[in-house]
Tab-separated table of C-alpha atoms in Angstrom:
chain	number	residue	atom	x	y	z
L	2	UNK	CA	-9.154	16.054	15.505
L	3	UNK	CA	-11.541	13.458	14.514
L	4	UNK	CA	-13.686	12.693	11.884
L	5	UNK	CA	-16.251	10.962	10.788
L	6	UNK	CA	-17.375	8.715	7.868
L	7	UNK	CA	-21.519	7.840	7.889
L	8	UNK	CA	-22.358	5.541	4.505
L	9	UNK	CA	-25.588	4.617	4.166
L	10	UNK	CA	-25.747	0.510	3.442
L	11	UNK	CA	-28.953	-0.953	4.508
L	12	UNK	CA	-29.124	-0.198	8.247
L	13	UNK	CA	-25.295	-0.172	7.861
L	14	UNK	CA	-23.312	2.338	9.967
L	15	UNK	CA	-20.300	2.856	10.033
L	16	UNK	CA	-17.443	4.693	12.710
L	17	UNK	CA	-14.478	6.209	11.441
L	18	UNK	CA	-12.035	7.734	13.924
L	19	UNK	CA	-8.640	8.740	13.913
L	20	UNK	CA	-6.015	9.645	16.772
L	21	UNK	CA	-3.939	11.574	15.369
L	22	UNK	CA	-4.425	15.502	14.621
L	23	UNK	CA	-5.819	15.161	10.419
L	24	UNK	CA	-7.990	12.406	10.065
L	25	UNK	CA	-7.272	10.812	7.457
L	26	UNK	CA	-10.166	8.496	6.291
L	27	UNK	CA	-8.369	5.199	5.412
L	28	UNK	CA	-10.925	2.875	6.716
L	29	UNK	CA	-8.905	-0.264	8.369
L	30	UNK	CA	-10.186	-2.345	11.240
L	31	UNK	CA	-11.033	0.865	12.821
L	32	UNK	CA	-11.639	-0.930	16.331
L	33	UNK	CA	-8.038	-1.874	16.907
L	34	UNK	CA	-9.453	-4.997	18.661
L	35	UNK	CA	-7.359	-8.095	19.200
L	36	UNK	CA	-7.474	-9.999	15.687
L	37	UNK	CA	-9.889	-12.977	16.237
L	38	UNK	CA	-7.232	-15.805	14.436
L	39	UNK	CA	-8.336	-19.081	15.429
L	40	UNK	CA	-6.219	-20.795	12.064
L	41	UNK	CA	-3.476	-22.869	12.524
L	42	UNK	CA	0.020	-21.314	11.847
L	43	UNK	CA	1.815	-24.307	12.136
L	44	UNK	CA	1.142	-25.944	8.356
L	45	UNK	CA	4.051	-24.903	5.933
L	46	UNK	CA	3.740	-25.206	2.460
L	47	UNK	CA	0.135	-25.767	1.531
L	48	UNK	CA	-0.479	-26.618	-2.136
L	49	UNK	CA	-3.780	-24.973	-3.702
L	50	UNK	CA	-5.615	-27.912	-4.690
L	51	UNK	CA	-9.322	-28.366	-5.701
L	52	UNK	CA	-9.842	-24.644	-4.696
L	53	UNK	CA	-8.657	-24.436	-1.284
L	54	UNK	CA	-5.282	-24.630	0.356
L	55	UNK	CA	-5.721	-25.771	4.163
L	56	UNK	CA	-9.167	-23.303	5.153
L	57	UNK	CA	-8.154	-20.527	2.054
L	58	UNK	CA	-10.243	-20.480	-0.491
L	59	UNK	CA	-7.390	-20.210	-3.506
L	60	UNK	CA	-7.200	-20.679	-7.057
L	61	UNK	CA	-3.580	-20.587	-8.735
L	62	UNK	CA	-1.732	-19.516	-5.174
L	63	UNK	CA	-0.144	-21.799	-3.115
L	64	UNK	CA	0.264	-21.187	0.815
L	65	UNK	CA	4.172	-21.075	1.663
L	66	UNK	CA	4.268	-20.050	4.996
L	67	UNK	CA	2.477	-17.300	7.561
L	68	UNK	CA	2.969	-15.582	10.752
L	69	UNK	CA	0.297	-14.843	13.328
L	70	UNK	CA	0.018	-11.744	14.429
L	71	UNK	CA	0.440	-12.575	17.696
L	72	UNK	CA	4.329	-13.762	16.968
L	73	UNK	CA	4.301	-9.766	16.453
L	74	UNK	CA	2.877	-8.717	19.845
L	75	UNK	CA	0.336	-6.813	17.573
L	76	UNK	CA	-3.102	-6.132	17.716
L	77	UNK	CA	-3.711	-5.390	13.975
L	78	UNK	CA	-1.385	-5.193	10.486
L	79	UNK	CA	-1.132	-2.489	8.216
L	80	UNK	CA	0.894	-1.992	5.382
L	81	UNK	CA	3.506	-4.585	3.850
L	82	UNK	CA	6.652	-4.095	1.798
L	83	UNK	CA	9.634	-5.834	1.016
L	84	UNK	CA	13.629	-5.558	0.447
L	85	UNK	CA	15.874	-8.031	-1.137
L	86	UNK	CA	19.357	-7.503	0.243
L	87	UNK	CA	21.659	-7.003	-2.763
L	88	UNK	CA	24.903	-8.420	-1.438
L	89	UNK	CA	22.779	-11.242	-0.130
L	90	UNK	CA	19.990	-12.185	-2.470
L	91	UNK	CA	18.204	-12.784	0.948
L	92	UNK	CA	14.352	-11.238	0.580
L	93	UNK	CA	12.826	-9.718	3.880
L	94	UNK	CA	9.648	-8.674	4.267
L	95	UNK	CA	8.685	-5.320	5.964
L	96	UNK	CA	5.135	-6.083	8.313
L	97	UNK	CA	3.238	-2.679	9.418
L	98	UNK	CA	1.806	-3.582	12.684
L	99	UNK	CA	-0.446	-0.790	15.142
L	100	UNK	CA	2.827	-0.637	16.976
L	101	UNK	CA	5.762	-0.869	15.075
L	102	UNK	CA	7.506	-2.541	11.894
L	103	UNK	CA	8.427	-6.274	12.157
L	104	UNK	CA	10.984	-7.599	10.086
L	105	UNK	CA	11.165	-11.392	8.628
L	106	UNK	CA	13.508	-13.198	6.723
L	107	UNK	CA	11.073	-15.269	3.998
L	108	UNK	CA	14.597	-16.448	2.060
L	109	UNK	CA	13.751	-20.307	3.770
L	110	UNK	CA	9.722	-20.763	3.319
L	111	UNK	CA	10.270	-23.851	5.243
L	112	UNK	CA	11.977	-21.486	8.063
L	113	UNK	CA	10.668	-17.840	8.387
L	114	UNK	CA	12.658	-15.764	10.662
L	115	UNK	CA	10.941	-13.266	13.237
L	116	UNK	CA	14.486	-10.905	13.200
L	117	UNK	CA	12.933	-8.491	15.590
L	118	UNK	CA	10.544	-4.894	15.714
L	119	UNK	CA	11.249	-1.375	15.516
L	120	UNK	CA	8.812	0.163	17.799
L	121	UNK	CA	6.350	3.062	16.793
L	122	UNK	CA	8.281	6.171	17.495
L	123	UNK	CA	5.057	7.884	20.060
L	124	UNK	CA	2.275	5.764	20.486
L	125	UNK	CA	0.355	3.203	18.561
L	126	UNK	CA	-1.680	3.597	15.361
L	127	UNK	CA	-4.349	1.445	13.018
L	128	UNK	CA	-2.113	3.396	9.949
L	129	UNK	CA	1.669	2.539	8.987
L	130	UNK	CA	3.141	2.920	6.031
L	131	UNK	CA	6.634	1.488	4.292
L	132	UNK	CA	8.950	2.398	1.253
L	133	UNK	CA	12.524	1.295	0.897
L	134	UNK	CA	15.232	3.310	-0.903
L	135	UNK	CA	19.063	2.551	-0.859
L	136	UNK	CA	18.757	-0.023	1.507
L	137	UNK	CA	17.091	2.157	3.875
L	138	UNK	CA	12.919	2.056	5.387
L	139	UNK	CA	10.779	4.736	5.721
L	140	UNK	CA	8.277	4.539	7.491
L	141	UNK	CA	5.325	7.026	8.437
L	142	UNK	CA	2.455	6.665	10.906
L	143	UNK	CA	-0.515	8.154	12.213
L	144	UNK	CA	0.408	8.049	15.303
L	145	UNK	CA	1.150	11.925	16.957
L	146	UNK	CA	4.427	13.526	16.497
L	147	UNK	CA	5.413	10.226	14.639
L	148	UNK	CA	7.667	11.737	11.885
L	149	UNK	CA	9.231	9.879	9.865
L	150	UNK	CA	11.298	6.407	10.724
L	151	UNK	CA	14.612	5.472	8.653
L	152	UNK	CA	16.053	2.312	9.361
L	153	UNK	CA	19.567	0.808	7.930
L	154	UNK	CA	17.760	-2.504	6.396
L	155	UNK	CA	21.449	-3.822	6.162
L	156	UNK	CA	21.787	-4.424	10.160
L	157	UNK	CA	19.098	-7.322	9.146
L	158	UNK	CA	22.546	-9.284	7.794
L	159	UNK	CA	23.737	-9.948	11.223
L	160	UNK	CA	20.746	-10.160	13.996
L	161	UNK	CA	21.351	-12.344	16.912
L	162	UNK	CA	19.200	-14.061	19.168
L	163	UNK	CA	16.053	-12.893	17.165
L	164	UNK	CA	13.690	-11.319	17.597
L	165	UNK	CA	15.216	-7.974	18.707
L	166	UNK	CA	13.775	-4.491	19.926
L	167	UNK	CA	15.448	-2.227	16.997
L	168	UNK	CA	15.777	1.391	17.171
L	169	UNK	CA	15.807	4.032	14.188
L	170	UNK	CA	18.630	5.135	12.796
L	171	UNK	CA	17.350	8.586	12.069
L	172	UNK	CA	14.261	10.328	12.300
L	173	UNK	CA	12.787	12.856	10.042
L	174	UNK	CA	10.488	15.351	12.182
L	175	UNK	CA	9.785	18.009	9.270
L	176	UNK	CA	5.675	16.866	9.844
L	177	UNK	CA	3.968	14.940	12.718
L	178	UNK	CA	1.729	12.359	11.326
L	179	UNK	CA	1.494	11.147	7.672
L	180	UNK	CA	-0.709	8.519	6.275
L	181	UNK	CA	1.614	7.250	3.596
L	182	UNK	CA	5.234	7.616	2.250
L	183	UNK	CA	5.969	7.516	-1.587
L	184	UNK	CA	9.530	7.116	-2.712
L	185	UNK	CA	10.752	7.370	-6.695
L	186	UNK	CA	13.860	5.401	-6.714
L	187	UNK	CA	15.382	7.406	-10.039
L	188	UNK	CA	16.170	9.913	-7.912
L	189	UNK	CA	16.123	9.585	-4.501
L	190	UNK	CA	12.875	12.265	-2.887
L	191	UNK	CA	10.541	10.963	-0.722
L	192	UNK	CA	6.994	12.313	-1.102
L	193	UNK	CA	4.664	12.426	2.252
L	194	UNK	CA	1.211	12.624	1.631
L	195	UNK	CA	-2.030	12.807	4.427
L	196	UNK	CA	-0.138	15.066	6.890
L	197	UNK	CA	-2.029	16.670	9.133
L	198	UNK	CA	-4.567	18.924	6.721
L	199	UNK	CA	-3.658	23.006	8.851
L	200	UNK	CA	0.196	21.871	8.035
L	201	UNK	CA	2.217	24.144	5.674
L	202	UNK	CA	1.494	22.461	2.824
L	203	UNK	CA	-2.678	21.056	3.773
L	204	UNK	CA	-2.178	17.776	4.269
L	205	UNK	CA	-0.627	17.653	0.678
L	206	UNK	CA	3.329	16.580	-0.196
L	207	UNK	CA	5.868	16.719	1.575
L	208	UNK	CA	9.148	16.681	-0.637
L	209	UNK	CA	12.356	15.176	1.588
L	210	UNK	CA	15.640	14.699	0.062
L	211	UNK	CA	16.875	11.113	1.222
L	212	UNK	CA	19.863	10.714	-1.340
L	213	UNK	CA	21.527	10.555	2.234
L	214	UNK	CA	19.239	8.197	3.611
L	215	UNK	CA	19.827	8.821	7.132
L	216	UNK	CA	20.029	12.807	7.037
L	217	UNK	CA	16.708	13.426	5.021
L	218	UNK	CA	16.032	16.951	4.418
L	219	UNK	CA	13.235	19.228	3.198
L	220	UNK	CA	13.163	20.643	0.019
L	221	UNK	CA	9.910	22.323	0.040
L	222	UNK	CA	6.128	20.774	-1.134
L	223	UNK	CA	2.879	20.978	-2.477
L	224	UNK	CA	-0.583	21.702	-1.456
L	225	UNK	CA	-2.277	23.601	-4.316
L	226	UNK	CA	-4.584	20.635	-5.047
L	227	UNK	CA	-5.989	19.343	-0.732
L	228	UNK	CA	-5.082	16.744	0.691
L	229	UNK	CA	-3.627	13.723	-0.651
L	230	UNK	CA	-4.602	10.437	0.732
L	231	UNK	CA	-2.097	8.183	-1.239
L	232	UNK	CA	-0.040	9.145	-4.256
L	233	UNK	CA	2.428	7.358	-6.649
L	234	UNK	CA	5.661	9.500	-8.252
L	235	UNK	CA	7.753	8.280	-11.564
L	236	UNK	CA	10.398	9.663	-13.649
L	237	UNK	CA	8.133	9.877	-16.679
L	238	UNK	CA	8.725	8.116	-19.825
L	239	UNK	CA	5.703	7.557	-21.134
L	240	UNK	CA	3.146	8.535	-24.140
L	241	UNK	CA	3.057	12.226	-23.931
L	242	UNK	CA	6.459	13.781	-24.595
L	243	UNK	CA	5.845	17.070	-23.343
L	244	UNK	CA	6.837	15.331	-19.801
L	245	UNK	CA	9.137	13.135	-20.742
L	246	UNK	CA	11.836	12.665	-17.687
L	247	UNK	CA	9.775	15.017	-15.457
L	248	UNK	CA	8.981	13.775	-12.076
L	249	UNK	CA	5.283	13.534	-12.331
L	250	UNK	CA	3.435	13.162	-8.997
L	251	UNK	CA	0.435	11.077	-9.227
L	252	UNK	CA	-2.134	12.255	-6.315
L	253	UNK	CA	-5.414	10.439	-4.932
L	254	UNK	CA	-7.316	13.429	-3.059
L	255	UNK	CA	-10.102	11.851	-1.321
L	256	UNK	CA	-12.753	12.634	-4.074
L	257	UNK	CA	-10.398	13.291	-7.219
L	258	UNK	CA	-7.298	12.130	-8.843
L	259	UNK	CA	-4.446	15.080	-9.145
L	260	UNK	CA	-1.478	14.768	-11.881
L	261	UNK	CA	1.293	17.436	-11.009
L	262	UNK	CA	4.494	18.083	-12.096
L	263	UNK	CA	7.204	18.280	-9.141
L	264	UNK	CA	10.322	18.241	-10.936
L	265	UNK	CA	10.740	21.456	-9.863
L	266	UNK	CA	10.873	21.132	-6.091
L	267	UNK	CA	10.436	24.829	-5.455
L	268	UNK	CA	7.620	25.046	-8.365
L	269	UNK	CA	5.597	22.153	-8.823
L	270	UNK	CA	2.629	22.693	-10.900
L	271	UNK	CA	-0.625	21.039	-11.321
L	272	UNK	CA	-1.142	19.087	-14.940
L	273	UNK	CA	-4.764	18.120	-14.388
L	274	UNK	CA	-7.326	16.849	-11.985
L	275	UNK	CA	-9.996	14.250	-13.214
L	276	UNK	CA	-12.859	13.182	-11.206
L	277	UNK	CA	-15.034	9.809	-11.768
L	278	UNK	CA	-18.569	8.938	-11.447
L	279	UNK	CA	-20.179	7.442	-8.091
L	280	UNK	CA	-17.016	8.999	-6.090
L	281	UNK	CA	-17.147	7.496	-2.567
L	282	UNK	CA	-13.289	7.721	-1.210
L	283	UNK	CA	-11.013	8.006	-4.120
L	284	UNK	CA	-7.661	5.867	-2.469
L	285	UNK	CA	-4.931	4.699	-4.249
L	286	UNK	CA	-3.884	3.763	-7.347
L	287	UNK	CA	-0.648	2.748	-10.027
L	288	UNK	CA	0.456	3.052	-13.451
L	289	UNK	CA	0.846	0.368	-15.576
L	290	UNK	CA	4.493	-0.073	-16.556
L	291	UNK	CA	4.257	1.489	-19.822
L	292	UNK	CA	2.606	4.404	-18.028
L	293	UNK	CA	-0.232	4.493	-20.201
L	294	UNK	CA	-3.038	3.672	-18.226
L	295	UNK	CA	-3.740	4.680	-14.336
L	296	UNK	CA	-5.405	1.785	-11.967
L	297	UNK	CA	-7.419	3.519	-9.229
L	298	UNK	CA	-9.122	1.890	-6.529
L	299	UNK	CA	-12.420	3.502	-4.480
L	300	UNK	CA	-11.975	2.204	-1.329
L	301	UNK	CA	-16.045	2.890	-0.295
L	302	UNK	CA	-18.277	2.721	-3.735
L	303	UNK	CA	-19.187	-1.171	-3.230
L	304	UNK	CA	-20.460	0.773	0.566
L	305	UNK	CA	-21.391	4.021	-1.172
L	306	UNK	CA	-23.020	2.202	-4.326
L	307	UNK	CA	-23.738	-1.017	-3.711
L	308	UNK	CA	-20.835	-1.988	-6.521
L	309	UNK	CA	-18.782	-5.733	-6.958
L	310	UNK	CA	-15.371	-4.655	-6.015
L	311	UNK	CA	-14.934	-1.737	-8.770
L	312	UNK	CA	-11.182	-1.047	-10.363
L	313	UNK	CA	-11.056	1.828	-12.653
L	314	UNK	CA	-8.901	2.289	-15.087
L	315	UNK	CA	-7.889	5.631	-16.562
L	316	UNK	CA	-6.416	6.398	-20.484
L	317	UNK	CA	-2.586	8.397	-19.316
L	318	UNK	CA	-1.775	8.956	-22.966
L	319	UNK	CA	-2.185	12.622	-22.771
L	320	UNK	CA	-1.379	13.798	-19.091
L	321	UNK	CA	-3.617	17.300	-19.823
L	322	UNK	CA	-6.458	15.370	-20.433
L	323	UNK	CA	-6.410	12.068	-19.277
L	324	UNK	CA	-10.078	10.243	-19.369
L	325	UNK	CA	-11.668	7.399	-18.149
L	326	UNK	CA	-11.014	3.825	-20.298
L	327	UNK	CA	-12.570	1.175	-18.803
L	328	UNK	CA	-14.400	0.061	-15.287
L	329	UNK	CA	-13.456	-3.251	-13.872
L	330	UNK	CA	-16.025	-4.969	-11.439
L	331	UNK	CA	-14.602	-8.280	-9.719
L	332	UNK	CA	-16.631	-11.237	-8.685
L	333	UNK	CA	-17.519	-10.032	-5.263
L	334	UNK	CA	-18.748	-7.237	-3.065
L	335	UNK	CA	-15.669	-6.906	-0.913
L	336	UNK	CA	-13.704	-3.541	-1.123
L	337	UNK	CA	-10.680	-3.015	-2.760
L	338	UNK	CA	-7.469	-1.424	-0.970
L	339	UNK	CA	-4.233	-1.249	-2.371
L	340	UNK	CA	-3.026	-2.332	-6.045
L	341	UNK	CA	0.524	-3.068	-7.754
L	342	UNK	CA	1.623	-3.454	-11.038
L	343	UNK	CA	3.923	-5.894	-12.353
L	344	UNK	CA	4.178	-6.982	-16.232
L	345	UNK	CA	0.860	-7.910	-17.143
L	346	UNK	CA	-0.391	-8.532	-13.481
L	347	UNK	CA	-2.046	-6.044	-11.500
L	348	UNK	CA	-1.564	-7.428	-7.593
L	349	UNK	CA	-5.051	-5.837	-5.789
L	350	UNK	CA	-5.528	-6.251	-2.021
L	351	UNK	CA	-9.156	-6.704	-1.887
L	352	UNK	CA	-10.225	-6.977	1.977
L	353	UNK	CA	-12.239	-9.635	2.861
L	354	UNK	CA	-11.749	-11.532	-0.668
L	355	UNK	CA	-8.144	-11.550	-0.279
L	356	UNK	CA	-5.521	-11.165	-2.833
L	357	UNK	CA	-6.619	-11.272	-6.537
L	358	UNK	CA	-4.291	-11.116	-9.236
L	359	UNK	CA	-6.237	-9.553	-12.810
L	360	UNK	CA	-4.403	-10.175	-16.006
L	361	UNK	CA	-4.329	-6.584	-17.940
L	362	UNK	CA	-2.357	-7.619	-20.676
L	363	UNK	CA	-5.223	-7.042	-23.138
L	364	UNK	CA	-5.926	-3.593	-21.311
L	365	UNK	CA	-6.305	-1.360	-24.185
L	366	UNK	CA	-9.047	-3.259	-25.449
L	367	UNK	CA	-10.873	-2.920	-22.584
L	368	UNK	CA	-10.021	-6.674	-21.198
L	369	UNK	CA	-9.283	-7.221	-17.363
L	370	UNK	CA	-9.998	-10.827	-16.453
L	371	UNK	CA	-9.302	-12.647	-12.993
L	372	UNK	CA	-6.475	-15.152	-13.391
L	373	UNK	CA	-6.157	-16.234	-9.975
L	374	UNK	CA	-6.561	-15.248	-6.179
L	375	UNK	CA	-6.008	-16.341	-2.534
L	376	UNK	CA	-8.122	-15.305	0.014
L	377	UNK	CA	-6.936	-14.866	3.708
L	378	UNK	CA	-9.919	-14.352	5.215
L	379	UNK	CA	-12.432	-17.320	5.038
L	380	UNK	CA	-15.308	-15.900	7.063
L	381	UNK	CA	-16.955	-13.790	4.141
L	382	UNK	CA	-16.129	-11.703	1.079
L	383	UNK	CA	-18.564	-8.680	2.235
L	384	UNK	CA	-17.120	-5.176	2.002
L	385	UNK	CA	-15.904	-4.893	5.037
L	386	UNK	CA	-12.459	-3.643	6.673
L	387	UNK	CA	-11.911	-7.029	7.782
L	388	UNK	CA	-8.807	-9.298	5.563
L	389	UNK	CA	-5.850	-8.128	3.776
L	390	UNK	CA	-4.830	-4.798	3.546
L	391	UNK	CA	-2.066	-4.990	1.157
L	392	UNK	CA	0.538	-6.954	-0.632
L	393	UNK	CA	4.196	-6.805	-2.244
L	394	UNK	CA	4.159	-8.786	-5.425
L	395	UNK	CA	8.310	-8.022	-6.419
L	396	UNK	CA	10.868	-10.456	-5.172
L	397	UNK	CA	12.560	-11.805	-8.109
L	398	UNK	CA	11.874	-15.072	-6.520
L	399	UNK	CA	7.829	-15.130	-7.246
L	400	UNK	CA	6.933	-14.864	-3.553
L	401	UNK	CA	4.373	-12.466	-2.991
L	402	UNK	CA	3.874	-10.907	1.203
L	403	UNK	CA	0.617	-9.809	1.871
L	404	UNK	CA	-0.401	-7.888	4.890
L	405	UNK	CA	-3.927	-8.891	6.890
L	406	UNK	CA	-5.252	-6.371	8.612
L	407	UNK	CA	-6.612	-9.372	11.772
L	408	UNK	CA	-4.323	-12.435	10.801
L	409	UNK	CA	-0.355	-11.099	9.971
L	410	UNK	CA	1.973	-12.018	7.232
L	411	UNK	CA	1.475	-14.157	4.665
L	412	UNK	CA	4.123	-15.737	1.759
L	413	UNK	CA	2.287	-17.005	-1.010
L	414	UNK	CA	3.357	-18.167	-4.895
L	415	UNK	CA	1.572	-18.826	-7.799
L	416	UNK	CA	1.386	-22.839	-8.535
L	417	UNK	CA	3.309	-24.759	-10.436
């Protein structure tokens, strides 16, 4: 099935199409061209100095290291996650690529390791996605019949002769394609959202038991509320105590937000749906850590509308009736992807502007301000589907990964 997105920008068209049998609508480098990378991968370390660090525009992020996509074999990047090795300390990041997952060792800046691929389980796809739980990957795709991927991340201890040709060590086949995986940690469920939209459950959740990581199993899901394009899930411990230590699924449905309760696996139930002005693709979005406020990113109002890169931000304290707190606009027109929380920092892969990192420390009085940034793509900050598509601020050690969608991995860290 395919489908198609027409927005209305000037003389502006454009294409959406998807291979696999929902169509989503996540709108990344949709031409699955060979990335046009002309930059020089060979500088290390690169300090951030008078606003620029080698041909990035930057200001507070230095360049450690990057890796081409080429090094990958791949013709685009996707999604980015990462996994620090417990017995180890060593930190890996986890590269979506159209045709598989890469795997590099960013421990040594001076020395990343290419450890080796696990191929795409059918055939290749613009959309990947990554969550790690117990040491284990997950990893959906787009792709036909892809399932779902689970990989032992510990067999990255001991890899010889990199880079390798992995293979899964399970795979989950309870839906086809998926857009994105979800995982809450506290207790071990997986949650699949953008299946394909005639499945059991309409392109809702999935719920899959992965306590076991390498014998997931289905424990039932929900589709009440469409089809969910990206979703977050938390053991609740926030404002409103009528939920407190639920498992409260989070849900961005194309052109509304959904709260549910699915702590019930057999019964979840919807909380509340909220909806937004100037709604172009609602995408994804994450709670601040005191789960108070809810940051959602519209991945095509600056198209739609014509908006600076918009970042709303939505009042949690009463899950019933949450409301709209305060709109965000950066400082320019490129469109915002994917966004992560940590402490005061909210982590927001913004396309063709890069990464920018927005201080929300003074959130509940309406304060987001810009602290810093590093840009990937030099050509142009126009909203496009062109630059970074996402990025994994967590490692204990400061780096941050972030995914471009035409020019690989990146390992940046904010300057001294």
């Amino acid at each position: 099935m395919q489908r198609f997105f027409t927005f209305l920008f000037g003389t502006f068209l454009f294409f959406s199409c998807s291979n696999d049998d929902n169509g989503s609508g996540d709108n990344g480098n949709m031409d699955n061209q060979a990335p046009q990378d002309n930059i020089d991968d060979t500088v290390g370390f690169t300090p951030c100095e008078n606003g620029t660090a080698g041909p990035f525009a930057c200001d507070g992020y230095d360049l450690l290291r990057r890796i081409p996509l080429s090094d990958f074999g791949a013709n685009s990047g996707n999604d980015i996650w990462g996994w620090t090795d417990s017995s180890t300390s060593k930190e890996y990041a986890l590269v979506g690529l159209d045709n598989g997952t890469a795997f590099v060792d960013i421990s040594d800046t001076e020395n990343l390791v290419y450890l080796g691929k696990l191929p795409t389980a059918t055939v290749a796809s613009t959309w990947r996605d990554i969550k790690v739980y117990n040491d284990h990957a997950f990893i959906v795709s787009e792709a036909n019949g892809h399932g779902m991927q689970v990989f032992d991340l510990t067999r990255l201890r001991n890899v010889a002769n990199p880079p390798q040709t992995f293979d899964e060590d399970a795979q989950y086949t309870g839906f086809g394609n998926a857009h994105n995986v979800v995982v809450n940690e506290d207790t071990g469920f997986a949650y699949s959202v953008g299946t394909a939209r005639d499945d059991i459950f309409n392109g809702g959740v999935h719920f899959i038991d992965v306590q076991d990581p390498k014998s997931p199993v289905s424990v039932g899901g929900y589709g009440a509320s469409g089809y969910s394009h990206d979703a977050q899930v938390v053991t609740y411990n926030g404002p409103d105590l009528d939920y407190t230590g639920k498992e409260i699924y989070i849900g961005a449905n194309e052109n509304r937000v959904v709260i549910a309760d699915v702590t019930d696996k057999e019964n979840p139930s919807e909380i509340a749906t909220l909806q937004y002005g100037n709604i172009g693709y609602t995408h994804q979005g994450w709670f601040t850590e005191d789960q108070i406020y809810f940051i959602l990113g519209d991945e095509t109002d600056e198209i739609d509308f014509g908006f600076q890169s918009r970042t709303l931000i939505f009042d949690f304290t009463d899950l019933d009736q949450p409301v709209l707190h305060h709109t965000y606009l950066g400082p320019t027109s490129a469109i915002d992807h994917n966004g992560y929380v940590k402490g005061n920092q909210f982590f927001l892969a913004n396309y063709a502007a890069g990464i920018r990192v927005l201080d929300i420390s003074d959130i509940a009085n309406r304060s987001v301000v810009e602290e810093g940034f590093f840009d990937t793509y030099p050509e142009n900050d126009t909203p496009g589907f062109e630059g970074v598509w996402s990025v994994y601020p967590y490692f204990e050690s400061g780096k941050i990964i972030v995914s471009d969608t035409n020019s690989g991995l990146f390992v940046i860290r904010k300057s001294d």
